[in-house]
mmCIF file of C-alpha atoms and ligand atoms in Angstrom:
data_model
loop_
_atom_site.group_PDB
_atom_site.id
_atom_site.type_symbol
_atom_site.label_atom_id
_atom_site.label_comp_id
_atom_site.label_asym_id
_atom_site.label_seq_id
_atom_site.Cartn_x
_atom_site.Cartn_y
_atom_site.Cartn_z
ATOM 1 C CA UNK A 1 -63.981 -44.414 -96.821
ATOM 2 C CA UNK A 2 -66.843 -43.688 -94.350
ATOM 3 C CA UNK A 3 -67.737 -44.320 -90.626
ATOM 4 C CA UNK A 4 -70.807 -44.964 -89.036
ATOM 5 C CA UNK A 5 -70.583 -45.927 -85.465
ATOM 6 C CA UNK A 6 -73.176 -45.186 -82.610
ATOM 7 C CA UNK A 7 -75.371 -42.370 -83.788
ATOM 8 C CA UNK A 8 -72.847 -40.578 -85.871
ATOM 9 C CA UNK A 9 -72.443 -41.407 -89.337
ATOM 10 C CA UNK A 10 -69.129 -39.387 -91.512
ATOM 11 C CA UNK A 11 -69.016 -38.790 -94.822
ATOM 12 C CA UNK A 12 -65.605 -39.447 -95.180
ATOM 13 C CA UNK A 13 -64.482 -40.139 -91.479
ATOM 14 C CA UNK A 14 -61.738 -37.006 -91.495
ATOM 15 C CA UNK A 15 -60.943 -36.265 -88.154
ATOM 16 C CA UNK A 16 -58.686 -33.973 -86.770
ATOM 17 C CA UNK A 17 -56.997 -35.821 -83.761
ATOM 18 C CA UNK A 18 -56.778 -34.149 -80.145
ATOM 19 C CA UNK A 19 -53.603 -32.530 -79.104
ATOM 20 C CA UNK A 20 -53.637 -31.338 -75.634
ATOM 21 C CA UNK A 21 -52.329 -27.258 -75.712
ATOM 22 C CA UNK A 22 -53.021 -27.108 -79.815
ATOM 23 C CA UNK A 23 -56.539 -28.622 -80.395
ATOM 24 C CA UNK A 24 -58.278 -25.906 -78.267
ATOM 25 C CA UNK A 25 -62.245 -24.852 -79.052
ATOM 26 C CA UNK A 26 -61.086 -21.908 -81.848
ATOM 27 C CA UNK A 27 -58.872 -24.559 -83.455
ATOM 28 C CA UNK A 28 -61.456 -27.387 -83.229
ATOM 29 C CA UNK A 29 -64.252 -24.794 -84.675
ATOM 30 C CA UNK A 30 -61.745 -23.612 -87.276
ATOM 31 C CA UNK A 31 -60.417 -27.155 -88.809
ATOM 32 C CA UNK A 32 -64.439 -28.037 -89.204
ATOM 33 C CA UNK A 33 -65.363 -25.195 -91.003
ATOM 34 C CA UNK A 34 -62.719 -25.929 -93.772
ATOM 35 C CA UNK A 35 -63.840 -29.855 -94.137
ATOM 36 C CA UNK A 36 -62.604 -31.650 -90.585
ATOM 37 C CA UNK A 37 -66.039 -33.861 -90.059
ATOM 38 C CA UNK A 38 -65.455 -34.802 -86.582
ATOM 39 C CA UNK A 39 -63.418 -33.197 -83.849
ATOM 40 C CA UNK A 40 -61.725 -34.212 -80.334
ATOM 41 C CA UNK A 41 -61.566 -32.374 -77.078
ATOM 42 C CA UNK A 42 -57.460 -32.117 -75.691
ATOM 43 C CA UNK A 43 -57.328 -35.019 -72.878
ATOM 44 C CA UNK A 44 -59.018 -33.752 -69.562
ATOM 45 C CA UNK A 45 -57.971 -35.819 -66.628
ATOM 46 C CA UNK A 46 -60.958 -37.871 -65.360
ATOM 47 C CA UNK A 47 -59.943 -37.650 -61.996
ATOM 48 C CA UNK A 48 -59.259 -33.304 -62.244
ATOM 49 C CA UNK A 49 -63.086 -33.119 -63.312
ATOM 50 C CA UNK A 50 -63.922 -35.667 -60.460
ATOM 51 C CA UNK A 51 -62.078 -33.545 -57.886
ATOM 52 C CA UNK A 52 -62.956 -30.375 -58.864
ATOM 53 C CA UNK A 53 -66.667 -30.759 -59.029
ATOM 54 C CA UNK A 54 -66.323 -32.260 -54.985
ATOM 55 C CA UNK A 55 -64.551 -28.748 -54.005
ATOM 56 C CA UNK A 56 -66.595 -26.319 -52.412
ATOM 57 C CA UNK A 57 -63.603 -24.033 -52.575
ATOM 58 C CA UNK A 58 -62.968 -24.379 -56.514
ATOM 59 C CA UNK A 59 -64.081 -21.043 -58.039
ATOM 60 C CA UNK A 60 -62.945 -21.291 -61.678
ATOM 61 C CA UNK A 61 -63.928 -24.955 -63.123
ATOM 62 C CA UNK A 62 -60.736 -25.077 -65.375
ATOM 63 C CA UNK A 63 -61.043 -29.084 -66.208
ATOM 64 C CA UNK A 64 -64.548 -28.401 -67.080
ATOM 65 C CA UNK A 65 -63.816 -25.713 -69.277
ATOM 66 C CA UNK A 66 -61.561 -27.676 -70.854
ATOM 67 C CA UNK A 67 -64.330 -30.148 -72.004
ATOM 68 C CA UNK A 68 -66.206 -26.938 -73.636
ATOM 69 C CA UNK A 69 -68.307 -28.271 -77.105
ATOM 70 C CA UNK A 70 -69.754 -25.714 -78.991
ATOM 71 C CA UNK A 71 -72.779 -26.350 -82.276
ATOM 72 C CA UNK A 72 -70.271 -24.772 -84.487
ATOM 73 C CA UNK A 73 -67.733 -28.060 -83.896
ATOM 74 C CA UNK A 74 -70.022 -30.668 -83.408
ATOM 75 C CA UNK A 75 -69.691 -33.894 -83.388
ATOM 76 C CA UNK A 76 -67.262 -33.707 -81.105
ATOM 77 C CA UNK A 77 -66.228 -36.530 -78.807
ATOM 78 C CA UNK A 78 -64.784 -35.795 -75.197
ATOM 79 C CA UNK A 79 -61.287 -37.289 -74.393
ATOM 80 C CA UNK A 80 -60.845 -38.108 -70.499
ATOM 81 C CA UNK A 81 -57.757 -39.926 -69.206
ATOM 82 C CA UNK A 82 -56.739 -41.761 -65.613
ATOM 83 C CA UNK A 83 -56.138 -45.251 -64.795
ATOM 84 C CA UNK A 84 -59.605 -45.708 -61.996
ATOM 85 C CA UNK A 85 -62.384 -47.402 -64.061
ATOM 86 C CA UNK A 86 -65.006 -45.942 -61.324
ATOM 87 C CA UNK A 87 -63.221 -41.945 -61.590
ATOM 88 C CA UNK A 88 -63.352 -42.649 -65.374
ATOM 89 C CA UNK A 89 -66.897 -44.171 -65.446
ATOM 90 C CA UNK A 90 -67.981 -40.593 -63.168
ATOM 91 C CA UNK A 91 -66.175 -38.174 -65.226
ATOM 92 C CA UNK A 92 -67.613 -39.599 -68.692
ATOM 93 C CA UNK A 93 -71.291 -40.029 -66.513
ATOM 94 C CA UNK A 94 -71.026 -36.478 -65.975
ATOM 95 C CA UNK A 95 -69.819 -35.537 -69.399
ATOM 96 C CA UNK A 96 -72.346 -36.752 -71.192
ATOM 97 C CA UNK A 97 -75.080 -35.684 -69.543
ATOM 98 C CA UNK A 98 -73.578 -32.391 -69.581
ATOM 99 C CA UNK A 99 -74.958 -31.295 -66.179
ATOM 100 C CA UNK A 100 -71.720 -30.306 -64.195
ATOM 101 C CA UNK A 101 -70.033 -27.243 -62.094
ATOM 102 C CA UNK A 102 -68.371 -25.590 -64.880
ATOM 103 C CA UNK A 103 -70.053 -26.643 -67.873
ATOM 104 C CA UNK A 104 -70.335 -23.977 -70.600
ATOM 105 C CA UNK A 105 -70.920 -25.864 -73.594
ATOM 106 C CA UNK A 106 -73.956 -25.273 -76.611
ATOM 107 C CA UNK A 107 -73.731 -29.086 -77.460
ATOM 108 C CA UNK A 108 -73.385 -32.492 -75.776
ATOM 109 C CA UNK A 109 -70.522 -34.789 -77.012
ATOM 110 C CA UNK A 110 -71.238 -37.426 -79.455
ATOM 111 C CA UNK A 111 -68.470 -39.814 -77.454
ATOM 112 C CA UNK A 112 -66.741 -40.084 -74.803
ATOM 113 C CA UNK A 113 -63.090 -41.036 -75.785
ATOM 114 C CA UNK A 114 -60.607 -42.731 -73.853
ATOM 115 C CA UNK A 115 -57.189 -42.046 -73.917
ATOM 116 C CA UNK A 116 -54.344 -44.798 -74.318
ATOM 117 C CA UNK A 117 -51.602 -43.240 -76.215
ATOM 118 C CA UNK A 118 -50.294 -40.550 -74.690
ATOM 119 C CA UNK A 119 -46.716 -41.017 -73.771
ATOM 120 C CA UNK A 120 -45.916 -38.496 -71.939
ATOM 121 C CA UNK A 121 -43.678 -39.756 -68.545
ATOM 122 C CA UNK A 122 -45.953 -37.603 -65.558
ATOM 123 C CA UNK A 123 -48.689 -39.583 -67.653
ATOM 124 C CA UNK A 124 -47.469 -42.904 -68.123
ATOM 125 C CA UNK A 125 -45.908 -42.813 -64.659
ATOM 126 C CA UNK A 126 -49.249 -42.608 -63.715
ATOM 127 C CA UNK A 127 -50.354 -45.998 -65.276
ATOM 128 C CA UNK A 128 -52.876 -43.464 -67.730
ATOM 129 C CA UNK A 129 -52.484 -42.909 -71.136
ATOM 130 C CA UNK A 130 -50.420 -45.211 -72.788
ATOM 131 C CA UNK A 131 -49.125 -46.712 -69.842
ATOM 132 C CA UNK A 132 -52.886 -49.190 -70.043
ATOM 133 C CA UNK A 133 -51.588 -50.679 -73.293
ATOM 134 C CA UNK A 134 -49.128 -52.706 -70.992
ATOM 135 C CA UNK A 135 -52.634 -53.365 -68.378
ATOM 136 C CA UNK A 136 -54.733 -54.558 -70.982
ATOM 137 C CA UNK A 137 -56.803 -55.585 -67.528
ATOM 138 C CA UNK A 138 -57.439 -52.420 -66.166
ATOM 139 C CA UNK A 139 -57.760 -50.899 -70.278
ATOM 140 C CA UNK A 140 -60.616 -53.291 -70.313
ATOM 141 C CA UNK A 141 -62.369 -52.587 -67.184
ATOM 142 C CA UNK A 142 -61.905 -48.861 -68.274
ATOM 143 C CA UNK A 143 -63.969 -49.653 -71.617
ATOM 144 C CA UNK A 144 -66.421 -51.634 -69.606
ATOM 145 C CA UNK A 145 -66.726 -49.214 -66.765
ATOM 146 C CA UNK A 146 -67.327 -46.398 -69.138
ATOM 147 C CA UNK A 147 -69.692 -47.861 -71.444
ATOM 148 C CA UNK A 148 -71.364 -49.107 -68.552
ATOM 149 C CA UNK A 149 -71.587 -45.522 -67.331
ATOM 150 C CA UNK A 150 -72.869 -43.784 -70.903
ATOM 151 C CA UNK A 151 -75.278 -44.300 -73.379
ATOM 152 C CA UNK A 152 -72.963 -42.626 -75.719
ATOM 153 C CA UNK A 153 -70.694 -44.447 -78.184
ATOM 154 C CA UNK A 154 -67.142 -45.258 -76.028
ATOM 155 C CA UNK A 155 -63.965 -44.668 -78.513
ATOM 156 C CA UNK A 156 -60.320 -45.732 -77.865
ATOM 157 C CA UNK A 157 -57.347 -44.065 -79.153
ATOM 158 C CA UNK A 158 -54.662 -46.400 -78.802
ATOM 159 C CA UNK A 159 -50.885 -46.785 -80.130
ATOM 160 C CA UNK A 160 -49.078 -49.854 -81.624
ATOM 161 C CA UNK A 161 -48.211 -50.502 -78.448
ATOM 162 C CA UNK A 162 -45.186 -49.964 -75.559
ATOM 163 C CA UNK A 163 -42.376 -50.918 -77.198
ATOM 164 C CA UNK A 164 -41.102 -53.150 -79.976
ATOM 165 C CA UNK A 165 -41.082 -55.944 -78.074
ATOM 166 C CA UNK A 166 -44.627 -55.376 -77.012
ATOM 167 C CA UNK A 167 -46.457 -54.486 -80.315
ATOM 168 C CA UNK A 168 -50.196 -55.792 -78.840
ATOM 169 C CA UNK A 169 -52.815 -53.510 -80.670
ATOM 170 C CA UNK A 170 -54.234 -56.189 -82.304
ATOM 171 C CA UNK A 171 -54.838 -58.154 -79.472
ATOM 172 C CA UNK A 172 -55.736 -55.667 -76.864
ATOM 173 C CA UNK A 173 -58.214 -54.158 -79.755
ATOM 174 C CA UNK A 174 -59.933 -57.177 -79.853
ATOM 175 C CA UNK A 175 -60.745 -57.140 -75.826
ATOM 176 C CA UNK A 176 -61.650 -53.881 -76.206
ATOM 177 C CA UNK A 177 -64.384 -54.369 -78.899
ATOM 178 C CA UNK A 178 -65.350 -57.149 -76.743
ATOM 179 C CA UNK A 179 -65.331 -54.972 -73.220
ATOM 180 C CA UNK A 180 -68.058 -52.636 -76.008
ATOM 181 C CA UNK A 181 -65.818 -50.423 -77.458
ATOM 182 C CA UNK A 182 -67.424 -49.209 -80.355
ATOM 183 C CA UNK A 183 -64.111 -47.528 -82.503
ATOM 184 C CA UNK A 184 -60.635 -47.557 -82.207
ATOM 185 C CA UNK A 185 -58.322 -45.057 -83.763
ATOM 186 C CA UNK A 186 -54.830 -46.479 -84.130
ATOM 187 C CA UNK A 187 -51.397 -44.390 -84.378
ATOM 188 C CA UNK A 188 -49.086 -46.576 -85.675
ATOM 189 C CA UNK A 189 -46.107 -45.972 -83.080
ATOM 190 C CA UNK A 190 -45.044 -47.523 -80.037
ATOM 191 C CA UNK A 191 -45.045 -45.457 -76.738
ATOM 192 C CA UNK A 192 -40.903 -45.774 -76.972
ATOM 193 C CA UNK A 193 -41.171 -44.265 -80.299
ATOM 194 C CA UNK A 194 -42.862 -40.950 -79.040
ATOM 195 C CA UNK A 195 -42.838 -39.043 -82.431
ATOM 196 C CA UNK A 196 -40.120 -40.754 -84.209
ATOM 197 C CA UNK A 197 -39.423 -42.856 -86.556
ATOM 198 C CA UNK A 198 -42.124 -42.721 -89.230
ATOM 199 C CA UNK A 199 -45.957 -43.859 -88.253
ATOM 200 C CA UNK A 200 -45.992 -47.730 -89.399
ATOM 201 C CA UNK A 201 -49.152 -48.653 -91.348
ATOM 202 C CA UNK A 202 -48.595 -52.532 -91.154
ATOM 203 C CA UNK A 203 -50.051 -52.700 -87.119
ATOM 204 C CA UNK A 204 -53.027 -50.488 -88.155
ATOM 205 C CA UNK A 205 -54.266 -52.754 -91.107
ATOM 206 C CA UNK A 206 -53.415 -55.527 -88.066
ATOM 207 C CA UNK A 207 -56.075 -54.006 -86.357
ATOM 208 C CA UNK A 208 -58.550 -53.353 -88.501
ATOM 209 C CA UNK A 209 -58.137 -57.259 -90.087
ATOM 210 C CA UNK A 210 -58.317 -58.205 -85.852
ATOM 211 C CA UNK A 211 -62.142 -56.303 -85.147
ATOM 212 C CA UNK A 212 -65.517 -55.518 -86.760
ATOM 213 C CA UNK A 213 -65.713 -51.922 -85.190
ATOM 214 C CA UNK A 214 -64.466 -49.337 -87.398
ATOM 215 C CA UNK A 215 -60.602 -48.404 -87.196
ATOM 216 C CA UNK A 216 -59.389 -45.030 -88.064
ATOM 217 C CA UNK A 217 -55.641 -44.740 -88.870
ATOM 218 C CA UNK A 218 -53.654 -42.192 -87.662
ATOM 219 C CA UNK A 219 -49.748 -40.969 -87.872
ATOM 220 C CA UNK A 220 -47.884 -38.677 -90.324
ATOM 221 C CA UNK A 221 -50.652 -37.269 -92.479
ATOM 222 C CA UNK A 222 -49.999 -34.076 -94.161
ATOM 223 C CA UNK A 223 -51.555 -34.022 -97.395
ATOM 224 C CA UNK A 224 -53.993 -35.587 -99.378
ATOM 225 C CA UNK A 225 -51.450 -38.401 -100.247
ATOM 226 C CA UNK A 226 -50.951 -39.569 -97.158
ATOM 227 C CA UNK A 227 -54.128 -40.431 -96.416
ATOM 228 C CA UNK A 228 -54.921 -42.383 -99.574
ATOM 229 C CA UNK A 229 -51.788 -44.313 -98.818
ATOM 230 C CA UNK A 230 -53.165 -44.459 -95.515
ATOM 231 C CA UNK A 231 -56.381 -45.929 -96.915
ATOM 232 C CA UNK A 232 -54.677 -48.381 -99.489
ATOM 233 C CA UNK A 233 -52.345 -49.898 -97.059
ATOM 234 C CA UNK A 234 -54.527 -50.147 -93.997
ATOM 235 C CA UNK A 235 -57.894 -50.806 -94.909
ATOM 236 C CA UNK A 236 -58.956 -48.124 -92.270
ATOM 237 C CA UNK A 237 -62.525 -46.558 -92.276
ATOM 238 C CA UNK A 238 -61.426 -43.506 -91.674
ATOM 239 C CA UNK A 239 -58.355 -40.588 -91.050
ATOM 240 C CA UNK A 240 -57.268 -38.782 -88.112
ATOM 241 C CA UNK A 241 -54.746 -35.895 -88.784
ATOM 242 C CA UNK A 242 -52.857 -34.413 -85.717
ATOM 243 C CA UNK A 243 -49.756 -32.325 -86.403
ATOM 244 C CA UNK A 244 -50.514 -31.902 -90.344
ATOM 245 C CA UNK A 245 -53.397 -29.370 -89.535
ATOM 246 C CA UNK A 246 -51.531 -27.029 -87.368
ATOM 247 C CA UNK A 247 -51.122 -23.799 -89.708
ATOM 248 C CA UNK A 248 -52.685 -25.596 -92.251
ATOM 249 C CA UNK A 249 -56.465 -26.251 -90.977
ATOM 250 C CA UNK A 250 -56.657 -26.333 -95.192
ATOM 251 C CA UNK A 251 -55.596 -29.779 -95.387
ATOM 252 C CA UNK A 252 -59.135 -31.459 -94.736
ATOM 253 C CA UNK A 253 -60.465 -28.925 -97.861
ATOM 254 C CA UNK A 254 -57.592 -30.488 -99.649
ATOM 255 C CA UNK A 255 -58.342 -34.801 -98.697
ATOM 256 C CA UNK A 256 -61.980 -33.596 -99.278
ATOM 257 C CA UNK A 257 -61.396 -32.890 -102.435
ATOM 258 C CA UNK A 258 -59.262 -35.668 -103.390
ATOM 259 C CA UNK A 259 -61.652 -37.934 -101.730
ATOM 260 C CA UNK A 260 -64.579 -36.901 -104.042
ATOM 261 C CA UNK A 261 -62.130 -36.546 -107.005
ATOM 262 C CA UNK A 262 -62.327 -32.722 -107.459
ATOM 263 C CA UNK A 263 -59.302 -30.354 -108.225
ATOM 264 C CA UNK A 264 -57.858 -28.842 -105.167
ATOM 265 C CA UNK A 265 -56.829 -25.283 -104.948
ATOM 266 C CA UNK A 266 -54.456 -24.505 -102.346
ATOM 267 C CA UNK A 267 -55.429 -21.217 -100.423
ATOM 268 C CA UNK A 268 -53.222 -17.788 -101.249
ATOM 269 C CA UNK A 269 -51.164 -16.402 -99.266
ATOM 270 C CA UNK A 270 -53.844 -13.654 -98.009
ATOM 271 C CA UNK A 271 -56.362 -16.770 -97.317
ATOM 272 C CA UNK A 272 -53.441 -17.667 -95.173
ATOM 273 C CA UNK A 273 -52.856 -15.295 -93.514
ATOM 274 C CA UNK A 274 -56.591 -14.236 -93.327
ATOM 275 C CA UNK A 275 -57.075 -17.840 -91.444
ATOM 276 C CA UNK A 276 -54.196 -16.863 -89.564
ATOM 277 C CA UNK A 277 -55.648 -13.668 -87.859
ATOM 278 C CA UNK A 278 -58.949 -14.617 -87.434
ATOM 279 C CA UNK A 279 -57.559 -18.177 -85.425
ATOM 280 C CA UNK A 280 -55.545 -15.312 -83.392
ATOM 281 C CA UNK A 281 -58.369 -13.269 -82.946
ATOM 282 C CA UNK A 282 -60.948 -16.100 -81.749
ATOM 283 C CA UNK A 283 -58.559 -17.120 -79.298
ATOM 284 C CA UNK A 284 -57.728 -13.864 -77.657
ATOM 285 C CA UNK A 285 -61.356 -12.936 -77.395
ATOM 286 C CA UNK A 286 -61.953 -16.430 -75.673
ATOM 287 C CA UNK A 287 -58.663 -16.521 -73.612
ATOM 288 C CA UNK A 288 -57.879 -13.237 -73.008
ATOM 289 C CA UNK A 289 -54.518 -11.762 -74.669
ATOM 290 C CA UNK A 290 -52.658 -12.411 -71.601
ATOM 291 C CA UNK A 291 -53.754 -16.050 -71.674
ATOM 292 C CA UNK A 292 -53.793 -16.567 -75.031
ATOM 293 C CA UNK A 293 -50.612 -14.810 -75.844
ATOM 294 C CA UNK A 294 -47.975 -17.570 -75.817
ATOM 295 C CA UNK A 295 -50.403 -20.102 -77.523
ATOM 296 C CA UNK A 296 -51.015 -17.466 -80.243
ATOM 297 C CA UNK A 297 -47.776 -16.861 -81.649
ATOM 298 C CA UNK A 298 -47.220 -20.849 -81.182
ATOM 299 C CA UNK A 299 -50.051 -20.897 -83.923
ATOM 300 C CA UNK A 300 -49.161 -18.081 -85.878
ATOM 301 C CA UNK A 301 -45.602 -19.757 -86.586
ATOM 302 C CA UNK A 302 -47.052 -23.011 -87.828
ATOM 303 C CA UNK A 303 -49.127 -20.751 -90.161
ATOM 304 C CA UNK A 304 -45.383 -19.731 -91.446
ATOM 305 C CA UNK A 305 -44.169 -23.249 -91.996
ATOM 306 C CA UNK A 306 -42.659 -23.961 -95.765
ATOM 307 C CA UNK A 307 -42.823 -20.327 -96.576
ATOM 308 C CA UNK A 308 -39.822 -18.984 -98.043
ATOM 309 C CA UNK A 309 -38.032 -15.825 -96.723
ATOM 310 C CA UNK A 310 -40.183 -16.096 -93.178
ATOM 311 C CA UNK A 311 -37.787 -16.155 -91.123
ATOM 312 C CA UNK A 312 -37.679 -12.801 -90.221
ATOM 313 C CA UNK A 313 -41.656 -12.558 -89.495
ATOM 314 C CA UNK A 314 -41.685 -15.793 -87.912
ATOM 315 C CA UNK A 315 -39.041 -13.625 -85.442
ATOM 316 C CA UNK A 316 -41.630 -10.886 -84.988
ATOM 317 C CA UNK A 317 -44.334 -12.847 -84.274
ATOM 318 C CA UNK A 318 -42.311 -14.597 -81.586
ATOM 319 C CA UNK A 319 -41.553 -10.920 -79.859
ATOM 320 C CA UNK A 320 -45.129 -10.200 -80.624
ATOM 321 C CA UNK A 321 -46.895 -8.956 -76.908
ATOM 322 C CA UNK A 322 -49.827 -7.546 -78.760
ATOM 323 C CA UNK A 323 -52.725 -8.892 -81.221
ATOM 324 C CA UNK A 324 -51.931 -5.309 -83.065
ATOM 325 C CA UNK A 325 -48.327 -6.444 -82.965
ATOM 326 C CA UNK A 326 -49.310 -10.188 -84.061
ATOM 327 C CA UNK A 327 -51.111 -8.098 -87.197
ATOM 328 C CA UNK A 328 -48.583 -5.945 -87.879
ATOM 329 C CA UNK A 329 -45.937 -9.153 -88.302
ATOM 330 C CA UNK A 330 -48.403 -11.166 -90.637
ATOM 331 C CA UNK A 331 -48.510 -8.226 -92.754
ATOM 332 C CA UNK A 332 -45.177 -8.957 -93.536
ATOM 333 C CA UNK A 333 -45.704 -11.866 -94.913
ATOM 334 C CA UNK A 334 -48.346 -10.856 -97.533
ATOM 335 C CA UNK A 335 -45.036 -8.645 -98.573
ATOM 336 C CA UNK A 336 -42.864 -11.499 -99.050
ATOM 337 C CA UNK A 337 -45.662 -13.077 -101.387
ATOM 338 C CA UNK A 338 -46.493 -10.109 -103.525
HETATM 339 C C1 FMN B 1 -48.564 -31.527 -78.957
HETATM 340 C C2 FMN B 1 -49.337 -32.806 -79.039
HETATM 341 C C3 FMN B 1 -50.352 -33.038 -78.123
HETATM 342 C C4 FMN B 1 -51.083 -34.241 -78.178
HETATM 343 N N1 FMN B 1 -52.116 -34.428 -77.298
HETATM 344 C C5 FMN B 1 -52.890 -35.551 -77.401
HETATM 345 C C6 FMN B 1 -54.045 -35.721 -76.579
HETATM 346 O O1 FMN B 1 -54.417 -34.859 -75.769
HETATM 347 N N2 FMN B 1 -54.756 -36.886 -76.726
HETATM 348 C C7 FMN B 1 -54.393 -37.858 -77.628
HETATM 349 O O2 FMN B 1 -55.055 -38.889 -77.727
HETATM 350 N N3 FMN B 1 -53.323 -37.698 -78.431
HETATM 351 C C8 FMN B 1 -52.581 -36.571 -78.350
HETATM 352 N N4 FMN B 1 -51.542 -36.381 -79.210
HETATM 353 C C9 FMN B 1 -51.286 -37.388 -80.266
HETATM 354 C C10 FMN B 1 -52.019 -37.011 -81.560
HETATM 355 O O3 FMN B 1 -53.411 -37.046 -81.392
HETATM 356 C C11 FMN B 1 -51.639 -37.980 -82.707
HETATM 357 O O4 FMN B 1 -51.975 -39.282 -82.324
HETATM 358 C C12 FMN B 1 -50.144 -37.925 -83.040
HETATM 359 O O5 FMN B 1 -49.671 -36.596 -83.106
HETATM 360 C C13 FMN B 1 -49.858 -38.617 -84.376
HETATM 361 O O6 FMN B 1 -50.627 -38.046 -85.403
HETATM 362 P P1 FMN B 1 -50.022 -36.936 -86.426
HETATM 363 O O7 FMN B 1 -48.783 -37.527 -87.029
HETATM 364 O O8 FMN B 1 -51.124 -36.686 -87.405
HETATM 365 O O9 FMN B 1 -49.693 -35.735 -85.593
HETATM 366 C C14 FMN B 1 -50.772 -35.208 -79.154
HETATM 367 C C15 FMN B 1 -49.748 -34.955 -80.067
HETATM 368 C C16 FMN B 1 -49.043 -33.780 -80.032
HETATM 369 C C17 FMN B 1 -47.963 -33.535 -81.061
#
């Protein structure tokens, strides 16, 4: 399994999807530093960057920050949403060329990708996100509005479609490659489906038999299983792993190594919790504790998931109003292990 699309080129085309309030910079720069190739912004709305970059009275460019890509993460590939193929052909115009109000970041993105999964109703309500799987018109004018707009390579992340009745990846993939998308990266539910029931493989190897562009497949990886199942049964070029890296940024080290056939050792308990505080720490020193507080000890309890007896730490790090307090509760946990 490899990708090569555009300019980029990925050894083993792992990716670690983007999830909007959990994928932020430290988690991004974190989950490629243990193996994660490629990395996503969270969505930014197209129009938000648009709008705010107009306003004379907008002090604090928070869309813009939002679309922050640092050296350490790179490649990274921007994620914009909205439903306007000009907005979304100005925001990714002035993404790429990084020269905006606002603009912080030490690299450029290596794509601009376009969001049609999300399924969230203020979203969807909005004809965005996953909403353009039942426009396939307007998804393609998007693709060819954008591409139109960018030199860079133009991604799609797309679902199996709305509902059961209206399972069109296949077919809408194929417009897209044609409108000059350049990779699609499939999660194998419908918007109906949100979550729930189990990611089906069957429409992603549909997709990836339907165009020439790679296809990476995406839903329900955890573990280095998964994603050779993933690989056997769809075909895809490459991975993209979502909720499976949250406390567990480990798991790329882990497909790495099962990838390139070496033995895997699974990271102690201090590792953990080592990870752990240094995540905390990197967010609270780009946040702010006050900011960064309630995202922290969201983080910190996926970092307890599957370990026995952590209940009660789990507790204190969700009472935690401190990083000294955050440290004081993971210490607990190196108790429970010893
Ligand atoms: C909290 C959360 C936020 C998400 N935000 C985004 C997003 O901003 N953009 C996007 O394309 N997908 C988003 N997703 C979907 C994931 O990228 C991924 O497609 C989905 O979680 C299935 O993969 P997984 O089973 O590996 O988690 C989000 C998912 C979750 C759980």
């Amino acid at each position: 399994m490899s990708v090569s699309f555009g300019g980029v080129t990925l050894r083993h085309g792992l990716m670690l999807a983007p999830m909007a309030g959990a994928t932020d910079l430290s988690f991004r720069e974190l989950c490629r530093l243990h193996g994660a190739e490629y990395t996503v912004t969270e969505m930014i709305s197209a129009k938000a960057l648009v709008l705010e970059q107009g306003s004379r009275r907008t002090k604090v460019h928070r869309t813009a920050q939002l679309a922050t890509v640092t050296q350490v993460e790179a490649p990274t590939a921007i994620q914009i949403f909205g439903h306007e193929p000009t907005v979304m052909a100005e925001a990714a115009r002035l993404l790429a060329s990084g020269e905006y109000a606002g603009a912080v970041s030490t690299a450029l993105p290596v794509a601009i990708d376009i969001n049609m999964g999300c399924p969230v109703p203020k979203i969807v309500n909005n004809g965005e996100g996953s909403a353009l799987m039942k426009q396939p018109d307007v998804a393609v004018a998007i693709v060819r509005a954008v591409k139109a707009a960018v030199k860079l390579p133009v991604t799609v992340k797309l679902r199996a479609g709305w509902d059961s009745e209206h399972r069109n990846a296949p077919e809408l993939a194929q417009r897209l490659e044609d409108a000059g998308a350049d990779l699609l990266c499939v999660h194998g539910r419908t918007r109906q489906q949100f979550y729930e029931p189990s990611s089906d493989n069957r429409i992603i190897r549909a997709v990836k038999t339907a165009v020439s562009i790679p296809v990476i497949g995406n839903g329900d990886l955890c573990c280095a299983a998964d994603v050779t199942r993933m690989i056997e049964e769809t075909g895809c070029d490459g991975v993209m792993i979502g909720r499976g890296a949250l406390g567990n940024p480990f798991v790329f080290r882990e497909v790495c190594a099962a990838l390139e056939h070496r033995p895997y050792t699974p990271p102690t308990m201090h590792e953990r919790m080592d990870t752990a505080l240094a995540h905390a720490c990197d967010m609270i020193a780009r946040k702010g504790e006050r900011i960064a507080l309630a995202e922290v000890r969201k983080h910190m309890a996926w970092y307890c998931r599957g370990v026995r007896g952590a209940a009660a730490v789990r507790n204190a790090l969700m009472r935690a109003e401190s990083l000294a307090a955050i440290r004081e509760a993971l210490q607990g946990l190196l108790e429970i292990d010893l």
